[in-house]
XYZ file of C-alpha atoms in Angstrom:
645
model
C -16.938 7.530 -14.917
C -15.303 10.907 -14.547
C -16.395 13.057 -11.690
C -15.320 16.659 -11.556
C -13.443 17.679 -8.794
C -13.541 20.603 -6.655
C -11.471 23.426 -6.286
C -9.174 23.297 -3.485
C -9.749 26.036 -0.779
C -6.711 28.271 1.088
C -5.333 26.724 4.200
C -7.747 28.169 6.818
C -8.495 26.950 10.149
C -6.440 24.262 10.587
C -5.861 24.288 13.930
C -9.183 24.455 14.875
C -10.360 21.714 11.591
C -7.789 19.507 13.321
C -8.087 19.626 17.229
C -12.106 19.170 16.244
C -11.369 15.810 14.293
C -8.413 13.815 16.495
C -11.275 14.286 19.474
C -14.494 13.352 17.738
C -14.962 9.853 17.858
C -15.690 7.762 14.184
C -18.533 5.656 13.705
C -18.692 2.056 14.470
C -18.388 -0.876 11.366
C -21.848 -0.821 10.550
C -24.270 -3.806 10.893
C -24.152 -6.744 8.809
C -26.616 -7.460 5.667
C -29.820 -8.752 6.178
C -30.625 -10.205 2.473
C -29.087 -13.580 1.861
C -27.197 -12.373 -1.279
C -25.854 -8.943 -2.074
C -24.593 -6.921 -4.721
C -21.032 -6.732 -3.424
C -19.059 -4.915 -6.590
C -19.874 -3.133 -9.564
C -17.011 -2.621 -12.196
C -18.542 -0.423 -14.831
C -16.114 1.611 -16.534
C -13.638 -1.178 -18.141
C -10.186 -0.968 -19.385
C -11.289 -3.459 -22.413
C -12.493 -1.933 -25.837
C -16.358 -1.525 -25.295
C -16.276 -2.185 -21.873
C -16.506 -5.779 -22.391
C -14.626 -6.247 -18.684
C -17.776 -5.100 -16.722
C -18.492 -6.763 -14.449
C -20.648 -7.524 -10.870
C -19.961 -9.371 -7.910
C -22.555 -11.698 -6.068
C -21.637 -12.357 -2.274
C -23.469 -15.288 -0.411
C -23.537 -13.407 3.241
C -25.774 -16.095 4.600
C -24.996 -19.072 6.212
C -26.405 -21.616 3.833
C -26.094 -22.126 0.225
C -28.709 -20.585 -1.996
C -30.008 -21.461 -5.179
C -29.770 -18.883 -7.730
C -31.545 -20.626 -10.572
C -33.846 -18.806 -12.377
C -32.417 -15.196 -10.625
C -31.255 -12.683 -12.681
C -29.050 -9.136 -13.094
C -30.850 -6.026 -14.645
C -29.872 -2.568 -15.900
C -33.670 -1.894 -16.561
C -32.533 -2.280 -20.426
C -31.550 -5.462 -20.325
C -30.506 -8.760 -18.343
C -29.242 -12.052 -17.801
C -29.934 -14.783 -15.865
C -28.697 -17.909 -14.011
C -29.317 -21.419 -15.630
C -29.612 -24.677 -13.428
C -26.834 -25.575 -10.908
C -26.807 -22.213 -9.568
C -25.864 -22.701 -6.282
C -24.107 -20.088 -4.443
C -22.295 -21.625 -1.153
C -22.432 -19.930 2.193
C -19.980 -17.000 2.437
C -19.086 -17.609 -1.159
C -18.457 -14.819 -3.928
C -19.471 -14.818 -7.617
C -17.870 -12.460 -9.942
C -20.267 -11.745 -12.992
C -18.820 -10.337 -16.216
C -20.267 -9.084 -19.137
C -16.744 -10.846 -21.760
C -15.075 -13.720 -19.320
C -11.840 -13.225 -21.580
C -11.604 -9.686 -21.084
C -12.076 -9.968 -17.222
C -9.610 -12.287 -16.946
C -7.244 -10.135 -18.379
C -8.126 -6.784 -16.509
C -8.566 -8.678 -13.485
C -5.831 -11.423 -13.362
C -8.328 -14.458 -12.395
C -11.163 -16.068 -14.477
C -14.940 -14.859 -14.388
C -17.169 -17.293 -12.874
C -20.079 -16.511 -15.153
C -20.303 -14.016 -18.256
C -23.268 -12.767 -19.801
C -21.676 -12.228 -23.650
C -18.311 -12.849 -25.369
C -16.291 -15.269 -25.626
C -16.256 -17.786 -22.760
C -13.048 -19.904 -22.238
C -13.397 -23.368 -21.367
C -12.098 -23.815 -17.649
C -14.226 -22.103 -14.397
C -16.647 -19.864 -16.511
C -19.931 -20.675 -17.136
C -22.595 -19.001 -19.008
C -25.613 -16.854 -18.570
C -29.089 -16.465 -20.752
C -29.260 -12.976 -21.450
C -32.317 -11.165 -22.371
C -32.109 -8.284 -25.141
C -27.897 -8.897 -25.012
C -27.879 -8.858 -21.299
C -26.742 -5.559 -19.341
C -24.783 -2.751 -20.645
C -23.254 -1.078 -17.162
C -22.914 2.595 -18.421
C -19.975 4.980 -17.472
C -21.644 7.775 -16.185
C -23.865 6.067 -14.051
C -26.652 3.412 -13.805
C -28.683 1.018 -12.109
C -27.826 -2.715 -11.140
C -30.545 -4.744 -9.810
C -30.690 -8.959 -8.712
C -33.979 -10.679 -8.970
C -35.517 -13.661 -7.847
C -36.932 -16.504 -10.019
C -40.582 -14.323 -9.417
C -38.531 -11.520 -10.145
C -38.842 -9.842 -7.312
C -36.272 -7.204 -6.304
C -33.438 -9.023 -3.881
C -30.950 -6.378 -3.888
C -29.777 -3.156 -5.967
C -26.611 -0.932 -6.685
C -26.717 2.782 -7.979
C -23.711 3.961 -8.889
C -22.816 7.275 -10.821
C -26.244 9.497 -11.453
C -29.422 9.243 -9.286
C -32.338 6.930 -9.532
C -35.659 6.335 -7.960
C -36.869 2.888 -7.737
C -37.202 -0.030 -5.082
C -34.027 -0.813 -3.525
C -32.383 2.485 -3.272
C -32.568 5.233 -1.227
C -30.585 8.543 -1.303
C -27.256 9.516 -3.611
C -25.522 6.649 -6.074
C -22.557 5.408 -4.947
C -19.433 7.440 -6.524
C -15.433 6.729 -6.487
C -13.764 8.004 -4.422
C -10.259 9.721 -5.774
C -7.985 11.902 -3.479
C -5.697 13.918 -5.889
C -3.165 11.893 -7.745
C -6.051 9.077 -7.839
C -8.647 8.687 -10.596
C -11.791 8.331 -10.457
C -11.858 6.146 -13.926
C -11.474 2.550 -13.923
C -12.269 2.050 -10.131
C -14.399 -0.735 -8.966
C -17.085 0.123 -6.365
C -17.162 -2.221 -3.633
C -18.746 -2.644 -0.173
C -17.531 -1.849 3.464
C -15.860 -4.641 4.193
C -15.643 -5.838 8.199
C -14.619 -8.935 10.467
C -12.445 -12.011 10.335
C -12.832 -13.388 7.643
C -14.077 -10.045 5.687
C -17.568 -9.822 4.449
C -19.911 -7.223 3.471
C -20.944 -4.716 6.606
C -24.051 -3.480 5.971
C -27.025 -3.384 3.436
C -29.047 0.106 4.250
C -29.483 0.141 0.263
C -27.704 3.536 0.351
C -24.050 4.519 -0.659
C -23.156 4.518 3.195
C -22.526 0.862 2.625
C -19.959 1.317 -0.138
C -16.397 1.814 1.212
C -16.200 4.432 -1.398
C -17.890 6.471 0.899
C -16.547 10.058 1.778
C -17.665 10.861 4.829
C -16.872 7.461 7.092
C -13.125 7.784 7.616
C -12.603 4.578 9.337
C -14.416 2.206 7.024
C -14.997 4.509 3.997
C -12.738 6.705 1.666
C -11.525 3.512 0.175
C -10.054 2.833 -3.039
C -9.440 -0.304 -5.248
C -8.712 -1.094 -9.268
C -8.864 -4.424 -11.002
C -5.965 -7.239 -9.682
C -6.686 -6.268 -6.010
C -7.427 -8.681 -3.353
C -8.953 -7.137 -0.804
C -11.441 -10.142 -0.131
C -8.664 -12.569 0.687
C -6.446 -10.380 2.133
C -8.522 -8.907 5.375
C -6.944 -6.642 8.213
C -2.931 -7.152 9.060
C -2.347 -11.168 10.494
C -0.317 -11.765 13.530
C 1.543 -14.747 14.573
C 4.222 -15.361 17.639
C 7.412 -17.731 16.732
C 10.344 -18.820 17.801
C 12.710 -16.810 14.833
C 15.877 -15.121 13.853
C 15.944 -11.720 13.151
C 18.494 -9.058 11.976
C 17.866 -5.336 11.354
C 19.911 -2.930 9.669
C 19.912 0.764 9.617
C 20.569 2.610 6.189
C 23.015 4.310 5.449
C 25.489 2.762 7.977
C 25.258 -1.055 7.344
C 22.679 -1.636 4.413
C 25.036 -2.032 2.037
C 26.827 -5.121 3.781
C 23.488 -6.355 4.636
C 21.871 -6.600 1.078
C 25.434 -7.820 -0.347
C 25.176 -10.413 2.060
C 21.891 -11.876 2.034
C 21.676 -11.469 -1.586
C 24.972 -13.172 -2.421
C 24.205 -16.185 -0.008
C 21.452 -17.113 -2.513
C 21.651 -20.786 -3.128
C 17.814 -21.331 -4.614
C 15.684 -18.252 -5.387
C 15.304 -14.751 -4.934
C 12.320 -12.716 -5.664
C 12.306 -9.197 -5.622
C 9.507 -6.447 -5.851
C 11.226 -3.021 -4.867
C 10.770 0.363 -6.573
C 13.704 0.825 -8.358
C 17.189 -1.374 -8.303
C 19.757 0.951 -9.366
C 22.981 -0.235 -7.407
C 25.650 -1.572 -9.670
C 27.373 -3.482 -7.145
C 24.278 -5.103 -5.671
C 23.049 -5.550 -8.983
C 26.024 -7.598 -9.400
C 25.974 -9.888 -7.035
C 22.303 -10.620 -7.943
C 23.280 -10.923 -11.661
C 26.301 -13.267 -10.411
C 23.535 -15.911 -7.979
C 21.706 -15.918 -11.498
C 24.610 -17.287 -13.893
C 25.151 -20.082 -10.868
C 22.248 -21.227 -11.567
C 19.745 -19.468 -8.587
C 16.182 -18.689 -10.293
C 16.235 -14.433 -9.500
C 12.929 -12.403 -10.340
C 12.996 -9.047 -9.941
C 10.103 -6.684 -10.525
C 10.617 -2.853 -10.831
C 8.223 0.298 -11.063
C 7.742 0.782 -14.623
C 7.095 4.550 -14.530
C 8.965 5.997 -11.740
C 9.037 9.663 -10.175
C 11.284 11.483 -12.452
C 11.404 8.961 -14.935
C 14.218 5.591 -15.149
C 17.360 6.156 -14.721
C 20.380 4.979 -16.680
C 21.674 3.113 -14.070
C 18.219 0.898 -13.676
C 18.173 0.359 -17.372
C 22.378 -0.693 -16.896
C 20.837 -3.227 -13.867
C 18.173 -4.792 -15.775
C 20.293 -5.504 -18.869
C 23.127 -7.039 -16.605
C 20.089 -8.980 -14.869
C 18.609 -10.085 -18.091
C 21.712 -11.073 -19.489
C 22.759 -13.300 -16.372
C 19.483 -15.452 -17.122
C 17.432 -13.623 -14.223
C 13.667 -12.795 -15.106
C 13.393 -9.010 -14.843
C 9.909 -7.404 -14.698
C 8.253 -3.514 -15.041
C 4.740 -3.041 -13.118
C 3.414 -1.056 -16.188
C 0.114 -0.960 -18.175
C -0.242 -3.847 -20.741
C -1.789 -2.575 -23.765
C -5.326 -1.179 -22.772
C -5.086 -2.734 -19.517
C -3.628 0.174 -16.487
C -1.472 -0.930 -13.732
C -2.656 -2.516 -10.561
C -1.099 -0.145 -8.537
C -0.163 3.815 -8.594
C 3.260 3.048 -7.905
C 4.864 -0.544 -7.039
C 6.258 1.181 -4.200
C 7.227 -1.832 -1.786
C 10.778 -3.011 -1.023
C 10.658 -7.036 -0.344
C 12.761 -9.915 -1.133
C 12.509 -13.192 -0.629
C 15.445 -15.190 -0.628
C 15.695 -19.013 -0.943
C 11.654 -19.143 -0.252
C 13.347 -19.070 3.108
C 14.336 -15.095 4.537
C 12.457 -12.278 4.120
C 13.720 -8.821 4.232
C 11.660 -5.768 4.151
C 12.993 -2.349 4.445
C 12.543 1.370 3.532
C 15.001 1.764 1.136
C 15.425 1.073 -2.821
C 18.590 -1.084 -3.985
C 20.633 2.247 -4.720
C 23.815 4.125 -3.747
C 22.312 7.101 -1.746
C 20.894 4.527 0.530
C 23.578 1.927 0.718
C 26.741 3.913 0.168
C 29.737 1.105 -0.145
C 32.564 4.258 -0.022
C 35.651 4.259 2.400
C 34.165 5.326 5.705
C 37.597 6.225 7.237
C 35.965 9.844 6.948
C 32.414 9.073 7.766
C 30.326 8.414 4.615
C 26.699 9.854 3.296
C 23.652 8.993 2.816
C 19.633 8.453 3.650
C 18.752 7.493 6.658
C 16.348 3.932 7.072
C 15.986 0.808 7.840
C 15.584 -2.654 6.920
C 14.503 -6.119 8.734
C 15.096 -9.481 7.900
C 13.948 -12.564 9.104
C 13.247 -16.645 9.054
C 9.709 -16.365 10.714
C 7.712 -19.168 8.849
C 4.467 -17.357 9.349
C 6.245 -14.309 7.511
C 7.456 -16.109 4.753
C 4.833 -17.274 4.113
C 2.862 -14.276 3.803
C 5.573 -12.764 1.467
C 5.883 -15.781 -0.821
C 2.056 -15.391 -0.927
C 1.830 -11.612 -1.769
C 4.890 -12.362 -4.849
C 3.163 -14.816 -6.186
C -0.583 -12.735 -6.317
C 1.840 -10.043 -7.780
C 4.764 -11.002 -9.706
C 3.028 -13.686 -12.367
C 3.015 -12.630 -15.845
C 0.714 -15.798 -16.918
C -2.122 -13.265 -14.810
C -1.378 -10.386 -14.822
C -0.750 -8.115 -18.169
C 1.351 -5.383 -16.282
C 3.464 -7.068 -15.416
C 5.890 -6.171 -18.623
C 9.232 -8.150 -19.206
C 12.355 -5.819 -19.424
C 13.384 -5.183 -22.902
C 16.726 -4.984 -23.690
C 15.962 -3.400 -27.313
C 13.286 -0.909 -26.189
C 14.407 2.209 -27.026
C 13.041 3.866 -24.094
C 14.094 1.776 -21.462
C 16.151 -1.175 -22.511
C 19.407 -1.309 -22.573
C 21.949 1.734 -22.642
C 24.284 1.664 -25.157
C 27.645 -0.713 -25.110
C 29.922 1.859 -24.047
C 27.399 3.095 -21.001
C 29.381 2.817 -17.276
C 26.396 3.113 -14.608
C 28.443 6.116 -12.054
C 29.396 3.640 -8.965
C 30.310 7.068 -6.894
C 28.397 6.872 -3.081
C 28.500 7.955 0.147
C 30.495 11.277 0.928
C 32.273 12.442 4.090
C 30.680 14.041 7.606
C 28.210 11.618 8.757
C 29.788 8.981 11.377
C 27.410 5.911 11.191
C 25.628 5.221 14.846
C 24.711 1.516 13.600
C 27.231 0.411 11.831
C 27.084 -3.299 12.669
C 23.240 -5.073 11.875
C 21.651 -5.940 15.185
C 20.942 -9.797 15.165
C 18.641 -11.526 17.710
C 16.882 -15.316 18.039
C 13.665 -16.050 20.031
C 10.511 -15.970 20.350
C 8.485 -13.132 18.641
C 5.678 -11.476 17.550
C 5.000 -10.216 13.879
C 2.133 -8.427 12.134
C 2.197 -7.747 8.189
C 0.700 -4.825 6.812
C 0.012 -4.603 3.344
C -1.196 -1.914 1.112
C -3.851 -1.086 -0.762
C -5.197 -3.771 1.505
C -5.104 -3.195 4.871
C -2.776 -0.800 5.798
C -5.034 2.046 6.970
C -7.476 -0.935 9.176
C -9.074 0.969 12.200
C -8.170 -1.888 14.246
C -5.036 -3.812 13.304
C -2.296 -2.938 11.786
C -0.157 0.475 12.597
C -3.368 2.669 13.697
C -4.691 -0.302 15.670
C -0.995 -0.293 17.454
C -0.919 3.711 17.845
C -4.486 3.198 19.710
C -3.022 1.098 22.409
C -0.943 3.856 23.603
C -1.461 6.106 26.740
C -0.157 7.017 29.677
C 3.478 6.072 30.444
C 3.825 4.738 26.726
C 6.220 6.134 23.967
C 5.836 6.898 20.280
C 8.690 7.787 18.484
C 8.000 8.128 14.751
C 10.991 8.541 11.386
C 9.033 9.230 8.602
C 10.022 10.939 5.119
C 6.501 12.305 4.784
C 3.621 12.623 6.944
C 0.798 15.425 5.698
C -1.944 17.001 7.805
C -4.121 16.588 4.830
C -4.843 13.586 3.109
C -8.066 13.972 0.354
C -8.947 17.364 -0.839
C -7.630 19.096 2.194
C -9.203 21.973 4.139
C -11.370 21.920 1.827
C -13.321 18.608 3.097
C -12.944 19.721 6.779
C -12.209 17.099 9.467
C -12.525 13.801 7.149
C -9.685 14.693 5.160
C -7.581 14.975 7.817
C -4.323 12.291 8.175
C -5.567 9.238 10.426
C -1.829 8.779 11.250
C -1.267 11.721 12.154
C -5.117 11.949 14.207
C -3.854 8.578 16.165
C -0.291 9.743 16.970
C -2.301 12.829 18.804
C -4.417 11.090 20.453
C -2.205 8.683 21.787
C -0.646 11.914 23.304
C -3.714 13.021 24.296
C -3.939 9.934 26.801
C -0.792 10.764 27.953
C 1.887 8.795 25.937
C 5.115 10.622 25.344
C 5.513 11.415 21.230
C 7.872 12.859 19.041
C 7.784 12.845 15.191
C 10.787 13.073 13.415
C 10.009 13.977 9.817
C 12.462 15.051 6.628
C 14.158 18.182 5.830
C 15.970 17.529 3.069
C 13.483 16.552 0.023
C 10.794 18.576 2.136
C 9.389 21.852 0.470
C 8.641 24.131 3.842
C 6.724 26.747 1.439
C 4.142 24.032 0.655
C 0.992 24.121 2.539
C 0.792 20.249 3.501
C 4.798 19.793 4.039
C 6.761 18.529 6.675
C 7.213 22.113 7.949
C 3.616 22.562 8.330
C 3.268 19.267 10.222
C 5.749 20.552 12.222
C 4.106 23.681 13.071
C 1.230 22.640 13.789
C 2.324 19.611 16.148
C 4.269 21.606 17.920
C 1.349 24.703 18.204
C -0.963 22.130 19.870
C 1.845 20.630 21.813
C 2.033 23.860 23.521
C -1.580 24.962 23.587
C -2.700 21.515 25.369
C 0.308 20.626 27.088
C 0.984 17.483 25.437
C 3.733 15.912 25.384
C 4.419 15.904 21.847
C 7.006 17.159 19.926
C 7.922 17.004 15.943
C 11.227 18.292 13.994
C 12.267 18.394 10.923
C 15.712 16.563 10.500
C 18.228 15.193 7.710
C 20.641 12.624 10.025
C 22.189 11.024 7.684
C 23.237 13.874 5.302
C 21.095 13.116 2.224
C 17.695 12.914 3.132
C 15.269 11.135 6.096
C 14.010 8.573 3.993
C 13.051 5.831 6.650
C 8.936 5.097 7.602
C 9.434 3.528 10.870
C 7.382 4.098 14.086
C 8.735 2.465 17.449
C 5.761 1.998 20.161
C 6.624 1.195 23.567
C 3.682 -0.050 26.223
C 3.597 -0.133 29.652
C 1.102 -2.796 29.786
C -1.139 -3.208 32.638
C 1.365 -5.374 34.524
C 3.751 -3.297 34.558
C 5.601 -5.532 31.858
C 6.550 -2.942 28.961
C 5.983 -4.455 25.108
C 7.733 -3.095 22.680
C 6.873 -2.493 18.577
C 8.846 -1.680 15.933
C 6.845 -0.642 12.457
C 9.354 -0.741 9.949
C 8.442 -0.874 6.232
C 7.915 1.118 2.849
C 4.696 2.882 3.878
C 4.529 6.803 3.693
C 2.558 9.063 5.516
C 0.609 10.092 2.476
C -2.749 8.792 1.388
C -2.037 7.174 -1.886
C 0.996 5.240 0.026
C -1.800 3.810 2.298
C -4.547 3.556 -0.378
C -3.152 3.165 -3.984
C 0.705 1.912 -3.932
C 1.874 -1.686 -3.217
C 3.366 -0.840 0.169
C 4.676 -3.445 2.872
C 5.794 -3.712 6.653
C 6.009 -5.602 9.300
C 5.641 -4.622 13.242
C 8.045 -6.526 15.225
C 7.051 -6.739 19.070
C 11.048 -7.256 20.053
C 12.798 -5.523 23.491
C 15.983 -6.177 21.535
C 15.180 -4.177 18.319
C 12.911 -1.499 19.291
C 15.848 -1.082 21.670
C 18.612 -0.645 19.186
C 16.293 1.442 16.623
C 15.157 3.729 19.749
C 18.874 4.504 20.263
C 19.526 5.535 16.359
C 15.998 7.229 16.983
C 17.452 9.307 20.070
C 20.710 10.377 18.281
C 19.161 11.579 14.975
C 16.424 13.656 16.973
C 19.550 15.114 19.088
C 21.193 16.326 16.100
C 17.736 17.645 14.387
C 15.541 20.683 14.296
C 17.362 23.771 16.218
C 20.833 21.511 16.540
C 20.537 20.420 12.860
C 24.256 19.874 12.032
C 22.780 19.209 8.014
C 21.102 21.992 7.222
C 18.122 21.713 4.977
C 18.309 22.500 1.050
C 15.529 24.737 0.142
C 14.571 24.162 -3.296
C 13.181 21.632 -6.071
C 14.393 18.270 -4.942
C 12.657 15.453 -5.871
C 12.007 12.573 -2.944
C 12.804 8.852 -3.797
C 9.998 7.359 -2.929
């Protein structure tokens, strides 16, 4: 369904749009269902030809198993219904499509039932449809489930208004920030608790996390291939672990060269680009000795692929390593906006996670007996078990081309973006002169510690876990220090939705200043456009503005450390605790400040509770805010630059 969108209004009121929101509270997760079995998706505009991957999800929200023979799924046209053996277990989920084949392919997993098509053999079992069974129509329609008498269980309107028992008030409608479309989303309900389940059953779209006006459980987003079922709000675990952190540009290089090269199994790799020809290298090299290397890539990058990725996925290819593009497969769209998250896992055994792409701005390998240039980030790596497993987990839901159809082998003779030609050279030149790395060793530590893992679309904008459930701890005599390439004031339509639209990052690091935690944000000047009305610079201003006007203490700048750009999304918390016994956080990760990062991208991070790194980070933190805003020593560029995501 296509929903027009509205014009954007001028920047007006801001200040008083934003003080209003980050001190109004939000409305609690909403009660849970009363009806045994709900309506818990509705997939209505397909990728397939004809639509034939429709589909409807049943949820069992009960605590018993219910027998669904005899029930059945209406469009008021037409329906289908379930045969014997029926039974739905407690907290158990159906999905319903109309062609099981075409499901399987949009969705990456196998129907349980289908109402039409072709059926395949293993997990999907049929319906009996009456007058061809339903036809879920773009533009809007509704979905009703019956009882054996018939009687009206529960309903779903989605796209256009209707009148009938079951509903009340407006359908339910996608929601799609700019950059986001409203075609091909699944609708899907507010989803709450440990593990996740439906949260609420009013019969109105205030129950769908679509919805635009609930900005802690609403304003959600989510495509075919996501997991957000399984996945639930950020996991934490406390082990006894190694860790090592390195800060970019100073000692990634080493780092990556390292950890790659001492591949003796595996490696699996999901970062946005890999364009380094030296650390492409080494990768290539673990791969003709035998080590299994998969490597997945976004397949339609900002400002299109470079040479220098097509050079490293040739050389990869070539070497006997797997290399992959996150792309649409024939009619079928990619998973994600952008495959955004930088993650390896090494000998199913370390994990590393980082800000950075694989590429020479970011991991300069020059001479740095005159300093050296580059972006400024950071990467973690570590042999938590509990993490591992998590990232083994989220590569193999992500990087499996038997499921998924986007994900698109590399090429060599594609015109477009195989191979360069025989005589290509990928430019090795890096680094620069000026900056004089303040990490330039890794920090490495062993002990016991405390990890949570934040994924997005998933989870990474939970109102209780996860980075805004860490920035809500904060208060008096606690510090939050935030590095962050971009972080908006606006995140939906802007001004032009009033308070709901505004950043929840950005609401939470206020607040926590607003208790009285110290808090300074950090944000780019280099890639940043200070003319546009939701950049950096206007973060800036208007941090600063009610800094001053409230006497917080909070501060923001605009700074380029590292001479080509502030490309790190890291956010260091420091507690007091009630004892008296501080804690310390580090968020460190691929997650940007804007809404799509949080809502649409794969994104990861971990937060690290660790004395010993926040410690070291805090210091690189206190040196790059020294040399920033009114002491800049790199001046910012103003003009079209593009940002590496």
């Amino acid at each position: 369904m296509r929903i027009p969108r509205r014009r954007r209004a001028h920047r007006v009121g801001l200040g008083a749009l934003a003080l209003l929101a980050v001190a109004g509270g939000d409305p609690p997760a909403p009660a849970a269902p009363a009806a045994p079995i709900v309506i818990s998706a509705v997939f209505a505009d397909g990728y397939a030809p004809g639509d034939g991957d429709e589909a409807v999800q049943l949820w069992n929200v009960s605590a018993a198993p219910v027998d669904l023979r005899g029930w059945s799924l209406d469009d008021a046209a037409a329906g289908a219904s379930f045969p014997e053996a029926a039974i739905l277990d407690a907290g158990a989920r159906w999905w319903i499509a109309r062609d099981a084949a075409a499901f399987a392919r949009s969705f990456g997993h196998p129907a349980d039932w289908a109402w039409a098509g072709t059926v395949p053999a293993a997990g999907t079992r049929r319906l009996a449809t009456l007058r061809g069974g339903p036809t879920l129509a773009n533009a809007g329609d509704t979905v009703t489930l019956r009882d054996g008498a018939g009687a009206a269980v529960d309903a779903a309107v989605y796209g256009r208004p209707a009148d009938g028992a079951g509903w009340a008030g407006p359908p339910v409608l996608p929601y799609h920030p700019p950059g986001i479309a409203a075609a091909h989303q699944v609708l899907y309900r507010k989803l709450a608790g440990e593990p996740p389940r439906p949260a609420g059953d009013t019969d109105r779209a205030t129950d769908w996390a679509s919805d635009p006006a609930d900005v802690r459980w609403g304003r959600r987003i989510r495509f075919p291939g996501w997991d957000v079922e399984a996945v639930g709000a950020p996991a934490r675990a406390r082990e006894d672990a190694a860790i090592e952190v390195a800060v970019a540009p100073d000692a990634l290089f080493g780092f990556l060269a390292r950890h790659l090269s001492a591949a003796r199994e595996s490696v699996d790799a999901m970062t946005y680009t890999f364009e380094h020809p030296a650390l492409c290298e080494a990768l290539a090299g673990r791969a003709r000795a035998g080590v299994r290397v998969r490597l997945m890539v976004e397949g339609r990058p900002a400002g299109g692929i470079d040479m220098r990725q097509r050079w490293c996925l040739a050389l990869l290819d070539a070497a006997g390593a797997a290399a992959y593009w996150l792309d649409a497969g024939g009619d079928v769209g990619p998973r994600y906006r952008g495959a955004h998250a930088k993650l390896f896992v090494v000998d199913g055994r370390t994990v590393l996670v980082g800000s950075e792409n694989p590429g020479t701005g970011a991991a300069p390998d020059d001479d740095r007996s005159d300093g050296t240039l580059g972006r400024r980030g950071v990467y973690v790596a570590t042999d938590a078990p509990s993490v591992v497993a998590w990232a083994r987990a989220l590569v193999a839901r992500d990087l499996d081309p038997d499921l998924h159809v986007d994900v698109r082998p590399f090429q060599p003779r594609d015109p477009e973006r195989g191979a360069p030609a025989p005589d290509y050279g990928p430019d090795r030149a890096s680094g620069g002169a000026g900056y004089r790395p303040v990490a330039p060793a890794p920090l490495r530590a062993r002990g016991p510690l405390a990890f949570e893992w934040v994924t997005a679309p998933e989870n990474a904008v939970h109102p209780t876990a996860g980075l805004l459930g860490l920035l809500a701890r904060a208060g008096g005599g606690d510090e939050v220090l935030v590095q962050q390439l971009d972080e908006p004031v606006w995140w939906g339509d802007g001004p032009a939705e009033g308070d709901a639209a505004l950043n929840p990052r950005l609401q939470a690091y206020v607040a926590a200043a607003r208790r009285g935690a110290r808090v300074r944000l950090l944000l780019d000047g280099f890639f940043d456009d200070p003319v546009h009305w939701n950049s950096n610079a206007a973060t800036v201003a208007f941090v600063e503005d009610l800094g001053r006007r409230e006497g917080l203490d909070l501060q923001a700048r605009r700074g380029n450390p590292a001479g080509l750009g502030l490309h790190n999304k890291m956010v260091l918390v420091r507690l007091s605790g009630a004892t008296g016994n501080a804690v310390h956080w580090s968020h460190i990760g691929s997650l940007n400040g804007s809404e799509s990062a949080s809502k649409a991208n794969r994104e990861v991070a971990l937060q690290v509770e660790s004395e010993a790194v926040h410690g070291y980070l805090a210091r690189v933190f206190a040196w790059d805010w020294a040399g920033s805003g009114a002491n800049a020593s790199w001046l910012p560029w103003v003009g079209a630059r593009t940002a590496p995501p």
